[in-house]
Amino acid sequence: QIELVREKIPELTLTTDLLVGFPTETEEDFHKTIEAVKKIEFDQSYMFRFSPREGTLGSMYPDPISEEEKLRRLSELIRVQNEITGRKPLKEIGKKKRVLIYDRAKKGGMLGRDETGKLVVVDRGKPGEVVEVVIEKVSGWTPVGRALS
């Protein structure tokens, strides 16, 4: 079904929160999470390991998963997501976007967000200005564009 959504909304930005190491999570559950992340290809994920918090339902379960195992699972999940996140901006090269400038970039140029909320570095512009940009390269995971006007 995610393929249909992406087909209907090509510029979709899909993010999620992922928790690993919940007391009832099995190794099989964890591998299913990894496979789902690979299939869905989230643009961004906020990833955490379980830690019990007083007053929550999670704190009522015995916690059989060691901290070491939780960290291993979290590291693997982060590695998989980083591979996906690293590939996605390369698909932006050559595309035109409307970008709302909001601040100066630390390494030169301006920071902005495109219409889907993705960060873009632009060669010029003023905070509050919307500029038409063509993406020319990627720096890290961030598309870098040239203002067209």
PDB file of C-alpha atoms in Angstrom:
ATOM      1  CA  GLN A   1       0.000   0.000   0.000  1.00  0.00           C
ATOM      2  CA  ILE A   2       2.890   2.377   0.610  1.00  0.00           C
ATOM      3  CA  GLU A   3       3.797   2.095  -3.078  1.00  0.00           C
ATOM      4  CA  LEU A   4       0.315   3.366  -3.993  1.00  0.00           C
ATOM      5  CA  VAL A   5       0.636   6.323  -1.618  1.00  0.00           C
ATOM      6  CA  ARG A   6       4.058   7.224  -3.040  1.00  0.00           C
ATOM      7  CA  GLU A   7       2.660   6.914  -6.572  1.00  0.00           C
ATOM      8  CA  LYS A   8      -0.205   9.300  -5.750  1.00  0.00           C
ATOM      9  CA  ILE A   9       2.011  11.702  -3.767  1.00  0.00           C
ATOM     10  CA  PRO A  10       5.530  11.545  -5.279  1.00  0.00           C
ATOM     11  CA  GLU A  11       6.913  14.258  -2.982  1.00  0.00           C
ATOM     12  CA  LEU A  12       5.694  12.477   0.161  1.00  0.00           C
ATOM     13  CA  THR A  13       7.936  12.838   3.201  1.00  0.00           C
ATOM     14  CA  LEU A  14       7.416   9.866   5.482  1.00  0.00           C
ATOM     15  CA  THR A  15       8.794   9.836   9.028  1.00  0.00           C
ATOM     16  CA  THR A  16       8.266   7.553  11.995  1.00  0.00           C
ATOM     17  CA  ASP A  17       9.226   6.831  15.592  1.00  0.00           C
ATOM     18  CA  LEU A  18      10.719   3.401  16.284  1.00  0.00           C
ATOM     19  CA  LEU A  19      11.328   1.754  19.650  1.00  0.00           C
ATOM     20  CA  VAL A  20      13.492  -1.340  20.058  1.00  0.00           C
ATOM     21  CA  GLY A  21      13.933  -3.585  23.064  1.00  0.00           C
ATOM     22  CA  PHE A  22      10.407  -3.434  24.498  1.00  0.00           C
ATOM     23  CA  PRO A  23      10.167  -6.273  27.062  1.00  0.00           C
ATOM     24  CA  THR A  24       7.932  -8.410  24.829  1.00  0.00           C
ATOM     25  CA  GLU A  25       9.979  -7.854  21.639  1.00  0.00           C
ATOM     26  CA  THR A  26      11.480 -11.073  20.297  1.00  0.00           C
ATOM     27  CA  GLU A  27      14.424 -11.370  17.922  1.00  0.00           C
ATOM     28  CA  GLU A  28      11.866 -12.256  15.229  1.00  0.00           C
ATOM     29  CA  ASP A  29       9.882  -9.088  16.016  1.00  0.00           C
ATOM     30  CA  PHE A  30      13.059  -7.052  15.706  1.00  0.00           C
ATOM     31  CA  HIS A  31      13.907  -8.585  12.316  1.00  0.00           C
ATOM     32  CA  LYS A  32      10.365  -7.818  11.124  1.00  0.00           C
ATOM     33  CA  THR A  33      10.940  -4.192  12.122  1.00  0.00           C
ATOM     34  CA  ILE A  34      14.181  -4.119  10.118  1.00  0.00           C
ATOM     35  CA  GLU A  35      12.430  -5.615   7.072  1.00  0.00           C
ATOM     36  CA  ALA A  36       9.564  -3.103   7.370  1.00  0.00           C
ATOM     37  CA  VAL A  37      12.033  -0.201   7.515  1.00  0.00           C
ATOM     38  CA  LYS A  38      13.804  -1.533   4.406  1.00  0.00           C
ATOM     39  CA  LYS A  39      10.516  -1.934   2.540  1.00  0.00           C
ATOM     40  CA  ILE A  40       8.909   1.365   3.532  1.00  0.00           C
ATOM     41  CA  GLU A  41      12.087   3.475   3.262  1.00  0.00           C
ATOM     42  CA  PHE A  42      11.213   6.230   5.707  1.00  0.00           C
ATOM     43  CA  ASP A  43      12.718   9.616   4.943  1.00  0.00           C
ATOM     44  CA  GLN A  44      13.587   9.982   8.588  1.00  0.00           C
ATOM     45  CA  SER A  45      13.177   7.910  11.742  1.00  0.00           C
ATOM     46  CA  TYR A  46      13.409   8.842  15.389  1.00  0.00           C
ATOM     47  CA  MET A  47      14.824   5.701  16.980  1.00  0.00           C
ATOM     48  CA  PHE A  48      15.032   4.808  20.655  1.00  0.00           C
ATOM     49  CA  ARG A  49      15.717   1.857  22.921  1.00  0.00           C
ATOM     50  CA  PHE A  50      13.168   0.927  25.560  1.00  0.00           C
ATOM     51  CA  SER A  51      13.707   2.090  29.106  1.00  0.00           C
ATOM     52  CA  PRO A  52      10.969   1.669  31.707  1.00  0.00           C
ATOM     53  CA  ARG A  53       9.295   4.820  32.966  1.00  0.00           C
ATOM     54  CA  GLU A  54       7.411   4.809  36.219  1.00  0.00           C
ATOM     55  CA  GLY A  55       3.652   4.941  35.800  1.00  0.00           C
ATOM     56  CA  THR A  56       3.611   3.569  32.238  1.00  0.00           C
ATOM     57  CA  LEU A  57       2.310   0.186  31.119  1.00  0.00           C
ATOM     58  CA  GLY A  58       5.780  -0.693  29.872  1.00  0.00           C
ATOM     59  CA  SER A  59       7.182  -0.406  33.391  1.00  0.00           C
ATOM     60  CA  MET A  60       4.849  -3.185  34.558  1.00  0.00           C
ATOM     61  CA  TYR A  61       6.556  -5.820  32.380  1.00  0.00           C
ATOM     62  CA  PRO A  62       9.649  -7.691  33.475  1.00  0.00           C
ATOM     63  CA  ASP A  63      12.521  -6.424  31.299  1.00  0.00           C
ATOM     64  CA  PRO A  64      14.384  -9.523  30.068  1.00  0.00           C
ATOM     65  CA  ILE A  65      16.312  -7.757  27.284  1.00  0.00           C
ATOM     66  CA  SER A  66      19.783  -6.627  28.359  1.00  0.00           C
ATOM     67  CA  GLU A  67      20.983  -3.076  27.757  1.00  0.00           C
ATOM     68  CA  GLU A  68      23.717  -4.535  25.561  1.00  0.00           C
ATOM     69  CA  GLU A  69      21.105  -6.265  23.375  1.00  0.00           C
ATOM     70  CA  LYS A  70      18.948  -3.135  23.219  1.00  0.00           C
ATOM     71  CA  LEU A  71      21.972  -1.131  22.074  1.00  0.00           C
ATOM     72  CA  ARG A  72      22.862  -3.778  19.472  1.00  0.00           C
ATOM     73  CA  ARG A  73      19.334  -3.653  18.048  1.00  0.00           C
ATOM     74  CA  LEU A  74      19.285   0.134  18.081  1.00  0.00           C
ATOM     75  CA  SER A  75      22.675   0.301  16.333  1.00  0.00           C
ATOM     76  CA  GLU A  76      21.518  -2.090  13.618  1.00  0.00           C
ATOM     77  CA  LEU A  77      18.292  -0.149  13.111  1.00  0.00           C
ATOM     78  CA  ILE A  78      20.201   3.140  12.883  1.00  0.00           C
ATOM     79  CA  ARG A  79      22.630   1.607  10.353  1.00  0.00           C
ATOM     80  CA  VAL A  80      19.752   0.432   8.120  1.00  0.00           C
ATOM     81  CA  GLN A  81      17.942   3.781   8.341  1.00  0.00           C
ATOM     82  CA  ASN A  82      21.159   5.706   7.643  1.00  0.00           C
ATOM     83  CA  GLU A  83      21.705   3.705   4.441  1.00  0.00           C
ATOM     84  CA  ILE A  84      18.195   4.651   3.298  1.00  0.00           C
ATOM     85  CA  THR A  85      18.505   8.279   4.405  1.00  0.00           C
ATOM     86  CA  GLY A  86      21.840   8.598   2.597  1.00  0.00           C
ATOM     87  CA  ARG A  87      20.414   7.429  -0.750  1.00  0.00           C
ATOM     88  CA  LYS A  88      17.287   9.574  -0.815  1.00  0.00           C
ATOM     89  CA  PRO A  89      18.810  13.048  -1.380  1.00  0.00           C
ATOM     90  CA  LEU A  90      20.669  11.830  -4.475  1.00  0.00           C
ATOM     91  CA  LYS A  91      17.277  11.415  -6.171  1.00  0.00           C
ATOM     92  CA  GLU A  92      16.689  15.164  -5.731  1.00  0.00           C
ATOM     93  CA  ILE A  93      19.561  16.243  -8.024  1.00  0.00           C
ATOM     94  CA  GLY A  94      18.200  18.094 -11.062  1.00  0.00           C
ATOM     95  CA  LYS A  95      14.767  18.716  -9.536  1.00  0.00           C
ATOM     96  CA  LYS A  96      13.251  22.165  -9.178  1.00  0.00           C
ATOM     97  CA  LYS A  97      11.760  23.075  -5.803  1.00  0.00           C
ATOM     98  CA  ARG A  98      10.153  26.008  -4.070  1.00  0.00           C
ATOM     99  CA  VAL A  99      12.092  26.677  -0.868  1.00  0.00           C
ATOM    100  CA  LEU A 100      11.199  28.921   2.078  1.00  0.00           C
ATOM    101  CA  ILE A 101      14.423  30.476   3.370  1.00  0.00           C
ATOM    102  CA  TYR A 102      14.631  30.762   7.153  1.00  0.00           C
ATOM    103  CA  ASP A 103      18.273  31.206   8.248  1.00  0.00           C
ATOM    104  CA  ARG A 104      21.942  31.369   7.267  1.00  0.00           C
ATOM    105  CA  ALA A 105      23.778  28.061   6.823  1.00  0.00           C
ATOM    106  CA  LYS A 106      26.898  27.603   8.973  1.00  0.00           C
ATOM    107  CA  LYS A 107      29.096  26.764   5.972  1.00  0.00           C
ATOM    108  CA  GLY A 108      27.725  29.461   3.652  1.00  0.00           C
ATOM    109  CA  GLY A 109      24.484  29.961   1.794  1.00  0.00           C
ATOM    110  CA  MET A 110      21.024  29.888   3.302  1.00  0.00           C
ATOM    111  CA  LEU A 111      18.884  27.237   4.976  1.00  0.00           C
ATOM    112  CA  GLY A 112      15.372  26.582   3.814  1.00  0.00           C
ATOM    113  CA  ARG A 113      12.606  24.008   3.704  1.00  0.00           C
ATOM    114  CA  ASP A 114      10.935  22.742   0.567  1.00  0.00           C
ATOM    115  CA  GLU A 115       7.181  22.224   0.273  1.00  0.00           C
ATOM    116  CA  THR A 116       7.458  18.807   1.937  1.00  0.00           C
ATOM    117  CA  GLY A 117       9.456  20.157   4.882  1.00  0.00           C
ATOM    118  CA  LYS A 118      12.818  18.774   3.764  1.00  0.00           C
ATOM    119  CA  LEU A 119      15.923  20.807   4.539  1.00  0.00           C
ATOM    120  CA  VAL A 120      17.659  22.424   1.546  1.00  0.00           C
ATOM    121  CA  VAL A 121      20.780  24.604   1.432  1.00  0.00           C
ATOM    122  CA  VAL A 122      20.439  27.410  -1.130  1.00  0.00           C
ATOM    123  CA  ASP A 123      23.196  29.650  -2.498  1.00  0.00           C
ATOM    124  CA  ARG A 124      21.263  32.866  -1.791  1.00  0.00           C
ATOM    125  CA  GLY A 125      18.041  34.326  -0.465  1.00  0.00           C
ATOM    126  CA  LYS A 126      16.642  36.156   2.560  1.00  0.00           C
ATOM    127  CA  PRO A 127      14.774  34.759   5.563  1.00  0.00           C
ATOM    128  CA  GLY A 128      11.055  34.699   4.796  1.00  0.00           C
ATOM    129  CA  GLU A 129      11.611  34.621   1.035  1.00  0.00           C
ATOM    130  CA  VAL A 130      10.345  31.757  -1.144  1.00  0.00           C
ATOM    131  CA  VAL A 131      12.788  30.977  -3.945  1.00  0.00           C
ATOM    132  CA  GLU A 132      12.684  28.647  -6.923  1.00  0.00           C
ATOM    133  CA  VAL A 133      15.723  26.372  -6.678  1.00  0.00           C
ATOM    134  CA  VAL A 134      17.323  23.651  -8.778  1.00  0.00           C
ATOM    135  CA  ILE A 135      19.095  20.972  -6.738  1.00  0.00           C
ATOM    136  CA  GLU A 136      22.670  20.610  -7.999  1.00  0.00           C
ATOM    137  CA  LYS A 137      24.388  18.377  -5.450  1.00  0.00           C
ATOM    138  CA  VAL A 138      24.158  16.775  -2.028  1.00  0.00           C
ATOM    139  CA  SER A 139      26.273  17.601   1.013  1.00  0.00           C
ATOM    140  CA  GLY A 140      26.015  14.829   3.584  1.00  0.00           C
ATOM    141  CA  TRP A 141      22.297  14.086   3.472  1.00  0.00           C
ATOM    142  CA  THR A 142      21.244  17.616   2.525  1.00  0.00           C
ATOM    143  CA  PRO A 143      20.304  18.722  -1.001  1.00  0.00           C
ATOM    144  CA  VAL A 144      22.140  21.882  -2.105  1.00  0.00           C
ATOM    145  CA  GLY A 145      20.499  24.108  -4.677  1.00  0.00           C
ATOM    146  CA  ARG A 146      20.976  27.203  -6.770  1.00  0.00           C
ATOM    147  CA  ALA A 147      18.350  29.935  -6.704  1.00  0.00           C
ATOM    148  CA  LEU A 148      16.907  30.465 -10.181  1.00  0.00           C
ATOM    149  CA  SER A 149      15.862  34.087  -9.742  1.00  0.00           C
TER     150      SER A 149
END
